[in-house]
Amino acid sequence: MLLDPSRKARKIVDIVRCHVALSVPQMIVSAPSPAIDADDWADIIMVGKSCKLLLHLGAGLRVAGQDIPDAFSREEDRFRKLTLAMNGVNIATITNISKALIRDEMRFIVFKGPLAQRRIHGGYFHRPSSDVDILIDRSDLRRCTGLLQGAGYFLPAECDRIWWRAFLGEQHFFSRSPNQATVDVHHRLQQPGCPHPMDVGAFLREPADQELGQVKVPCISPIHEILLASLSFVKSLTQHCHAAAYLLDFCAAIAGLDHAALAILHQRATEQNIEHSLRITLACAESMFGLEVPEFAEPLPISDLFGADLSLAVFTPDDPSIAWPRLRHLLWRLCDDRRAGQKLGTYMWVGGSFLASKAARKIPGWPKEDPTIIHVAPVAASG
């Protein structure tokens, strides 16, 4: 998504940033929004849609008492209908998949998507979610594959390459039914290139149930949800992807914590070796949304990395005018010098991932009869 080159991109992004923040009651914006001119609206709509925050943007505009033109309202209505449709399928899929996994006593948690939106923002339909994300223990991957296949899912051969299994730690299962969403099965929570949690099992050991009809769905805990939002945010920054929605989630979730919960959050980040990811996210939240969390150590400096381009990098990462920091400089900031070997380990992981991605098409997946679908015999229910 590129703004019209004749437009002032920074002004448009500042308008969106300020009004998105107003959609979250506990947020503080450090500077008022620029005045909106009549010919700004097309670009405002484009930025809001590209970062999936058009509904938050509309809510913030109304909080500010802004007169909203018909063109915005029409796009907002289309976006709302899209969100209702996609998240409705997502919720139905979560219900069905959870029943199957719970019945077989599979340990898993659901994260991101409409259930996260409900807990953070109060409703299931704040932005569209295209798939269902679940976390499992890596040792359960084949068992989970069998259960999903029994529920009508298949795993394309492309998603069974070594890069997906070993480095990304994520595989996409597609449904044979048009009424079910894709299921992304994770056994890692960070992509290669950023420090990752040392103990993914801790996320599984502290589930927080949410009820969907008669099903109690094990979901990520509120503390781990904030850590995950920070991991998703820094991943998006390093990969030059849209990061605004993750930062908004982070701010809305952390702003609701009391002193005791903040202490637990800091402890978990330190134990998981991702404190710098958390502190960089805090620095960006303070710079862009005025969020202050005095209970934490001083946020890591970011002005030397992004200068005046931070908002553009977060909201419109495909803007060619952005002066992106070199990847190694951002990785160095994410790595903690107090952690022996973290920088070396991160670079080795990046290098290994690169080689694996280059070789992925030459290395076969698990043995299978069909070249596009994996067949794993269903595992009998335990106990």
Short mmCIF file of C-alpha atoms in Angstrom, two decimals:
data_model
loop_
_atom_site.label_atom_id
_atom_site.label_comp_id
_atom_site.label_asym_id
_atom_site.label_seq_id
_atom_site.Cartn_x
_atom_site.Cartn_y
_atom_site.Cartn_z
CA MET A 1 0.00 0.00 0.00
CA LEU A 2 1.51 3.31 -1.15
CA LEU A 3 0.07 6.73 -0.48
CA ASP A 4 -0.35 9.08 -3.40
CA PRO A 5 3.12 10.63 -3.76
CA SER A 6 1.53 14.08 -3.75
CA ARG A 7 0.15 13.48 -0.26
CA LYS A 8 1.94 14.19 2.97
CA ALA A 9 2.35 10.65 4.20
CA ARG A 10 3.41 11.64 7.70
CA LYS A 11 0.30 13.74 8.19
CA ILE A 12 -1.99 10.90 7.12
CA VAL A 13 -0.23 8.39 9.36
CA ASP A 14 -0.39 10.81 12.30
CA ILE A 15 -4.13 11.24 11.78
CA VAL A 16 -4.64 7.46 11.75
CA ARG A 17 -2.30 6.92 14.72
CA CYS A 18 -4.02 9.47 16.92
CA HIS A 19 -7.57 8.33 16.18
CA VAL A 20 -6.80 4.61 16.44
CA ALA A 21 -5.46 5.31 19.93
CA LEU A 22 -8.70 7.11 20.86
CA SER A 23 -10.58 3.85 20.30
CA VAL A 24 -8.90 2.43 23.43
CA PRO A 25 -10.11 4.29 26.55
CA GLN A 26 -6.93 3.83 28.59
CA MET A 27 -4.61 5.08 25.83
CA ILE A 28 -2.85 8.43 25.82
CA VAL A 29 -1.71 10.14 22.63
CA SER A 30 1.31 12.36 23.07
CA ALA A 31 0.28 14.90 20.42
CA PRO A 32 -3.08 15.99 18.96
CA SER A 33 -4.14 14.85 15.52
CA PRO A 34 -3.48 17.10 12.55
CA ALA A 35 -6.59 18.69 11.08
CA ILE A 36 -8.28 16.54 8.45
CA ASP A 37 -8.83 18.11 5.03
CA ALA A 38 -11.48 16.88 2.62
CA ASP A 39 -8.92 15.38 0.26
CA ASP A 40 -7.22 13.41 3.07
CA TRP A 41 -10.01 10.86 3.46
CA ALA A 42 -9.06 8.49 0.62
CA ASP A 43 -5.58 8.07 2.06
CA ILE A 44 -6.92 7.76 5.61
CA ILE A 45 -9.20 4.93 4.48
CA MET A 46 -6.36 3.23 2.62
CA VAL A 47 -4.03 3.26 5.63
CA GLY A 48 -6.78 2.12 8.00
CA LYS A 49 -7.63 -0.86 5.77
CA SER A 50 -4.03 -1.84 5.08
CA CYS A 51 -3.21 -2.20 8.78
CA LYS A 52 -6.62 -3.83 9.52
CA LEU A 53 -7.57 -1.08 11.95
CA LEU A 54 -10.36 0.62 10.01
CA LEU A 55 -12.99 -0.17 12.65
CA HIS A 56 -10.75 1.10 15.46
CA LEU A 57 -10.11 4.19 13.35
CA GLY A 58 -13.82 4.82 12.86
CA ALA A 59 -14.45 4.45 16.60
CA GLY A 60 -11.66 6.90 17.41
CA LEU A 61 -12.92 9.44 14.88
CA ARG A 62 -16.33 9.38 16.55
CA VAL A 63 -14.78 9.76 20.02
CA ALA A 64 -13.03 12.88 18.68
CA GLY A 65 -16.34 14.25 17.35
CA GLN A 66 -15.05 14.22 13.77
CA ASP A 67 -17.56 14.58 10.96
CA ILE A 68 -17.25 11.39 8.92
CA PRO A 69 -17.93 11.49 5.18
CA ASP A 70 -20.12 8.95 3.43
CA ALA A 71 -17.13 7.43 1.61
CA PHE A 72 -15.53 6.46 4.93
CA SER A 73 -18.81 5.09 6.29
CA ARG A 74 -19.30 2.93 3.20
CA GLU A 75 -15.80 1.46 3.44
CA GLU A 76 -16.23 0.98 7.18
CA ASP A 77 -19.48 -0.92 6.60
CA ARG A 78 -17.82 -3.20 4.01
CA PHE A 79 -14.92 -3.81 6.36
CA ARG A 80 -17.28 -4.61 9.23
CA LYS A 81 -19.18 -7.14 7.09
CA LEU A 82 -15.89 -8.74 6.03
CA THR A 83 -14.80 -8.96 9.66
CA LEU A 84 -18.12 -10.49 10.73
CA ALA A 85 -17.91 -13.10 7.98
CA MET A 86 -14.26 -14.06 8.49
CA ASN A 87 -14.32 -14.09 12.28
CA GLY A 88 -17.60 -16.00 12.30
CA VAL A 89 -15.91 -18.78 10.31
CA ASN A 90 -12.91 -18.51 12.61
CA ILE A 91 -15.05 -18.93 15.75
CA ALA A 92 -16.85 -21.94 14.29
CA THR A 93 -13.50 -23.50 13.42
CA ILE A 94 -12.11 -22.90 16.92
CA THR A 95 -15.18 -24.60 18.39
CA ASN A 96 -14.92 -27.65 16.14
CA ILE A 97 -11.15 -28.07 16.41
CA SER A 98 -11.19 -27.57 20.17
CA LYS A 99 -13.79 -30.31 20.58
CA ALA A 100 -11.61 -32.75 18.64
CA LEU A 101 -8.40 -31.92 20.48
CA ILE A 102 -10.03 -31.84 23.93
CA ARG A 103 -11.72 -35.18 23.27
CA ASP A 104 -8.30 -36.72 22.61
CA GLU A 105 -6.77 -34.95 25.65
CA MET A 106 -4.37 -32.97 23.46
CA ARG A 107 -2.65 -30.14 25.31
CA PHE A 108 -3.00 -26.94 23.29
CA ILE A 109 -3.91 -23.27 23.50
CA VAL A 110 -5.60 -20.94 21.04
CA PHE A 111 -4.04 -17.51 20.55
CA LYS A 112 -4.58 -14.39 18.45
CA GLY A 113 -7.80 -14.07 16.43
CA PRO A 114 -11.29 -13.19 17.68
CA LEU A 115 -10.82 -14.70 21.15
CA ALA A 116 -7.85 -12.42 21.75
CA GLN A 117 -9.85 -9.47 20.43
CA ARG A 118 -12.63 -10.26 22.87
CA ARG A 119 -10.31 -10.28 25.85
CA ILE A 120 -8.27 -7.23 24.84
CA HIS A 121 -10.88 -5.04 23.17
CA GLY A 122 -14.18 -6.45 24.45
CA GLY A 123 -15.59 -8.04 21.29
CA TYR A 124 -14.96 -10.70 18.66
CA PHE A 125 -15.21 -8.47 15.59
CA HIS A 126 -12.70 -5.63 15.76
CA ARG A 127 -10.58 -6.72 12.77
CA PRO A 128 -10.63 -9.64 10.33
CA SER A 129 -8.82 -12.85 11.22
CA SER A 130 -8.18 -15.28 8.41
CA ASP A 131 -7.02 -18.38 10.30
CA VAL A 132 -6.93 -20.15 13.65
CA ASP A 133 -3.62 -20.22 15.54
CA ILE A 134 -2.98 -22.99 18.04
CA LEU A 135 0.14 -23.81 20.03
CA ILE A 136 1.11 -27.39 20.85
CA ASP A 137 4.17 -29.19 22.17
CA ARG A 138 6.48 -30.20 19.35
CA SER A 139 6.34 -33.84 20.47
CA ASP A 140 2.60 -33.82 19.72
CA LEU A 141 2.94 -32.64 16.12
CA ARG A 142 2.28 -35.97 14.41
CA ARG A 143 -0.58 -36.74 16.78
CA CYS A 144 -2.13 -33.33 16.14
CA THR A 145 -1.74 -33.86 12.39
CA GLY A 146 -3.71 -37.09 12.62
CA LEU A 147 -6.48 -35.46 14.65
CA LEU A 148 -6.79 -32.56 12.21
CA GLN A 149 -6.91 -34.93 9.25
CA GLY A 150 -9.69 -36.80 11.00
CA ALA A 151 -11.52 -33.47 11.25
CA GLY A 152 -11.25 -32.90 7.49
CA TYR A 153 -7.95 -31.02 7.20
CA PHE A 154 -4.91 -31.65 5.02
CA LEU A 155 -1.32 -30.44 5.08
CA PRO A 156 0.14 -29.38 1.70
CA ALA A 157 3.59 -30.76 0.99
CA GLU A 158 4.96 -27.22 0.75
CA CYS A 159 4.13 -26.68 4.44
CA ASP A 160 5.98 -29.86 5.44
CA ARG A 161 9.44 -28.65 4.40
CA ILE A 162 12.25 -28.50 6.93
CA TRP A 163 12.06 -24.70 7.08
CA TRP A 164 8.45 -24.87 8.23
CA ARG A 165 8.93 -27.75 10.66
CA ALA A 166 12.29 -26.94 12.23
CA PHE A 167 12.89 -23.20 11.85
CA LEU A 168 9.51 -21.52 11.54
CA GLY A 169 7.88 -24.06 13.86
CA GLU A 170 4.52 -23.57 12.13
CA GLN A 171 2.45 -25.51 9.62
CA HIS A 172 -0.74 -24.53 7.79
CA PHE A 173 -3.56 -27.07 7.68
CA PHE A 174 -6.26 -26.39 5.09
CA SER A 175 -9.85 -27.53 5.40
CA ARG A 176 -11.69 -29.48 2.74
CA SER A 177 -14.80 -27.53 3.76
CA PRO A 178 -15.31 -23.92 2.62
CA ASN A 179 -16.98 -23.23 5.97
CA GLN A 180 -13.85 -23.82 8.06
CA ALA A 181 -10.80 -21.60 8.44
CA THR A 182 -7.18 -22.61 7.92
CA VAL A 183 -5.54 -23.89 11.13
CA ASP A 184 -1.95 -22.79 11.82
CA VAL A 185 -0.30 -25.25 14.20
CA HIS A 186 2.68 -23.76 16.05
CA HIS A 187 5.32 -25.28 18.25
CA ARG A 188 7.39 -22.08 18.21
CA LEU A 189 6.25 -18.54 18.94
CA GLN A 190 8.84 -16.42 17.13
CA GLN A 191 10.22 -16.52 13.63
CA PRO A 192 13.94 -16.88 12.94
CA GLY A 193 15.70 -13.54 13.22
CA CYS A 194 14.49 -12.48 16.66
CA PRO A 195 15.20 -13.80 20.16
CA HIS A 196 12.58 -16.42 20.94
CA PRO A 197 11.07 -17.67 24.21
CA MET A 198 13.30 -20.15 25.98
CA ASP A 199 10.41 -22.26 27.27
CA VAL A 200 7.41 -22.45 24.95
CA GLY A 201 5.92 -25.03 27.28
CA ALA A 202 5.31 -22.28 29.86
CA PHE A 203 2.65 -20.85 27.54
CA LEU A 204 0.93 -24.24 27.48
CA ARG A 205 1.17 -24.74 31.24
CA GLU A 206 -0.81 -21.58 32.07
CA PRO A 207 -3.94 -21.62 29.89
CA ALA A 208 -6.87 -19.28 30.43
CA ASP A 209 -10.17 -20.83 29.35
CA GLN A 210 -12.75 -18.92 27.31
CA GLU A 211 -16.23 -20.29 26.73
CA LEU A 212 -17.59 -20.67 23.21
CA GLY A 213 -21.06 -22.08 23.58
CA GLN A 214 -20.65 -25.31 25.53
CA VAL A 215 -16.91 -25.56 24.85
CA LYS A 216 -14.24 -24.28 27.23
CA VAL A 217 -11.42 -23.31 24.88
CA PRO A 218 -7.92 -23.20 26.41
CA CYS A 219 -6.46 -19.84 25.41
CA ILE A 220 -3.21 -18.02 26.02
CA SER A 221 -3.03 -16.34 29.44
CA PRO A 222 -3.28 -12.53 29.71
CA ILE A 223 0.40 -12.18 30.72
CA HIS A 224 1.63 -14.39 27.91
CA GLU A 225 -0.71 -12.61 25.50
CA ILE A 226 1.17 -9.37 26.12
CA LEU A 227 4.51 -11.09 25.61
CA LEU A 228 3.21 -12.58 22.37
CA ALA A 229 2.02 -9.16 21.16
CA SER A 230 5.52 -7.78 21.74
CA LEU A 231 7.08 -10.74 19.89
CA SER A 232 4.68 -10.24 16.96
CA PHE A 233 5.41 -6.52 16.92
CA VAL A 234 9.21 -6.81 16.79
CA LYS A 235 8.94 -9.63 14.23
CA SER A 236 6.88 -7.34 12.00
CA LEU A 237 9.42 -4.53 12.40
CA THR A 238 12.33 -6.76 11.42
CA GLN A 239 10.42 -8.10 8.41
CA HIS A 240 9.05 -4.70 7.30
CA CYS A 241 5.44 -5.83 7.78
CA HIS A 242 2.42 -4.00 9.19
CA ALA A 243 2.89 -3.83 12.96
CA ALA A 244 0.28 -1.29 14.09
CA ALA A 245 -2.38 -3.81 15.15
CA TYR A 246 0.10 -5.69 17.35
CA LEU A 247 1.23 -2.47 19.02
CA LEU A 248 -2.36 -1.42 19.68
CA ASP A 249 -3.12 -4.82 21.23
CA PHE A 250 -0.02 -4.55 23.36
CA CYS A 251 -0.93 -1.10 24.65
CA ALA A 252 -4.56 -1.97 25.37
CA ALA A 253 -3.60 -5.15 27.22
CA ILE A 254 -0.70 -3.83 29.29
CA ALA A 255 -2.56 -0.65 30.27
CA GLY A 256 -5.05 -2.77 32.20
CA LEU A 257 -2.47 -4.49 34.43
CA ASP A 258 -1.97 -3.61 38.08
CA HIS A 259 1.42 -3.40 39.81
CA ALA A 260 1.47 -7.08 40.76
CA ALA A 261 0.63 -8.23 37.23
CA LEU A 262 3.27 -5.92 35.75
CA ALA A 263 5.86 -7.46 38.07
CA ILE A 264 4.84 -10.92 36.84
CA LEU A 265 5.06 -9.75 33.22
CA HIS A 266 8.59 -8.47 33.75
CA GLN A 267 9.57 -11.69 35.50
CA ARG A 268 8.18 -13.83 32.67
CA ALA A 269 9.96 -11.75 30.02
CA THR A 270 13.25 -12.09 31.90
CA GLU A 271 12.83 -15.84 32.42
CA GLN A 272 12.01 -16.31 28.74
CA ASN A 273 15.03 -14.28 27.58
CA ILE A 274 12.84 -11.80 25.66
CA GLU A 275 13.05 -8.78 27.94
CA HIS A 276 14.58 -6.65 25.19
CA SER A 277 11.70 -7.48 22.83
CA LEU A 278 9.33 -6.27 25.53
CA ARG A 279 11.34 -3.12 26.21
CA ILE A 280 11.57 -2.17 22.53
CA THR A 281 7.81 -2.58 22.21
CA LEU A 282 7.37 -0.39 25.28
CA ALA A 283 9.65 2.25 23.75
CA CYS A 284 7.58 2.29 20.55
CA ALA A 285 4.34 2.41 22.55
CA GLU A 286 5.60 5.39 24.53
CA SER A 287 6.84 7.21 21.44
CA MET A 288 3.71 6.65 19.36
CA PHE A 289 0.88 6.42 21.88
CA GLY A 290 2.23 8.10 25.01
CA LEU A 291 2.03 4.87 27.01
CA GLU A 292 4.17 4.94 30.15
CA VAL A 293 4.87 1.95 32.38
CA PRO A 294 7.14 3.28 35.15
CA GLU A 295 7.35 -0.16 36.80
CA PHE A 296 9.70 -1.29 34.03
CA ALA A 297 13.31 -0.45 33.43
CA GLU A 298 14.01 2.41 31.05
CA PRO A 299 12.69 1.50 27.57
CA LEU A 300 15.41 0.73 25.05
CA PRO A 301 16.30 3.69 22.82
CA ILE A 302 14.85 3.57 19.33
CA SER A 303 15.35 7.11 17.99
CA ASP A 304 18.77 6.19 16.62
CA LEU A 305 17.24 3.26 14.72
CA PHE A 306 14.17 4.85 13.10
CA GLY A 307 14.53 8.59 13.62
CA ALA A 308 11.35 10.32 12.51
CA ASP A 309 10.21 7.30 10.48
CA LEU A 310 8.91 5.11 13.31
CA SER A 311 5.20 5.80 12.67
CA LEU A 312 5.65 5.20 8.97
CA ALA A 313 7.48 1.92 9.65
CA VAL A 314 4.66 0.72 11.92
CA PHE A 315 1.64 1.87 9.88
CA THR A 316 2.90 1.99 6.26
CA PRO A 317 5.99 -0.24 6.06
CA ASP A 318 5.94 -0.31 2.25
CA ASP A 319 6.52 3.45 2.05
CA PRO A 320 9.73 3.79 -0.01
CA SER A 321 10.76 6.94 1.87
CA ILE A 322 11.40 5.04 5.13
CA ALA A 323 15.06 4.92 6.17
CA TRP A 324 15.06 1.42 7.65
CA PRO A 325 17.82 0.48 10.08
CA ARG A 326 20.10 -2.32 9.01
CA LEU A 327 18.78 -5.65 10.19
CA ARG A 328 21.85 -6.42 12.28
CA HIS A 329 21.47 -3.13 14.17
CA LEU A 330 17.88 -3.97 15.07
CA LEU A 331 18.80 -7.55 16.01
CA TRP A 332 21.64 -6.28 18.21
CA ARG A 333 19.16 -4.05 20.05
CA LEU A 334 16.80 -7.00 20.54
CA CYS A 335 19.59 -9.14 21.99
CA ASP A 336 20.50 -8.73 25.64
CA ASP A 337 24.23 -8.28 26.31
CA ARG A 338 23.68 -9.74 29.77
CA ARG A 339 22.71 -13.04 28.18
CA ALA A 340 25.84 -14.93 27.20
CA GLY A 341 25.72 -16.09 23.58
CA GLN A 342 22.36 -14.58 22.68
CA LYS A 343 23.73 -12.51 19.80
CA LEU A 344 25.76 -15.42 18.41
CA GLY A 345 22.84 -17.81 18.82
CA THR A 346 20.44 -15.42 17.09
CA TYR A 347 22.77 -14.96 14.11
CA MET A 348 23.38 -18.69 13.82
CA TRP A 349 19.61 -19.25 13.85
CA VAL A 350 19.12 -16.61 11.15
CA GLY A 351 21.83 -18.19 9.01
CA GLY A 352 20.46 -21.69 9.46
CA SER A 353 16.97 -20.52 8.60
CA PHE A 354 18.22 -18.83 5.42
CA LEU A 355 19.99 -21.98 4.25
CA ALA A 356 16.97 -24.11 5.10
CA SER A 357 14.64 -21.83 3.16
CA LYS A 358 16.93 -21.99 0.11
CA ALA A 359 17.10 -25.77 0.31
CA ALA A 360 13.43 -26.28 1.20
CA ARG A 361 12.27 -27.25 -2.27
CA LYS A 362 15.01 -29.87 -2.58
CA ILE A 363 14.24 -31.70 0.69
CA PRO A 364 11.18 -33.97 0.78
CA GLY A 365 8.58 -33.85 3.52
CA TRP A 366 7.35 -36.85 5.46
CA PRO A 367 6.62 -39.95 3.31
CA LYS A 368 3.18 -39.80 1.72
CA GLU A 369 1.19 -41.34 -1.09
CA ASP A 370 -0.27 -38.14 -2.48
CA PRO A 371 2.37 -35.55 -3.47
CA THR A 372 0.30 -32.71 -2.05
CA ILE A 373 -1.29 -34.21 1.06
CA ILE A 374 0.25 -35.84 4.10
CA HIS A 375 -1.46 -38.94 5.47
CA VAL A 376 -0.72 -39.79 9.08
CA ALA A 377 -2.69 -42.52 10.82
CA PRO A 378 -4.95 -41.04 13.52
CA VAL A 379 -3.65 -41.59 17.04
CA ALA A 380 -5.92 -43.42 19.44
CA ALA A 381 -7.31 -41.38 22.32
CA SER A 382 -5.00 -41.49 25.32
CA GLY A 383 -6.09 -42.94 28.66
#
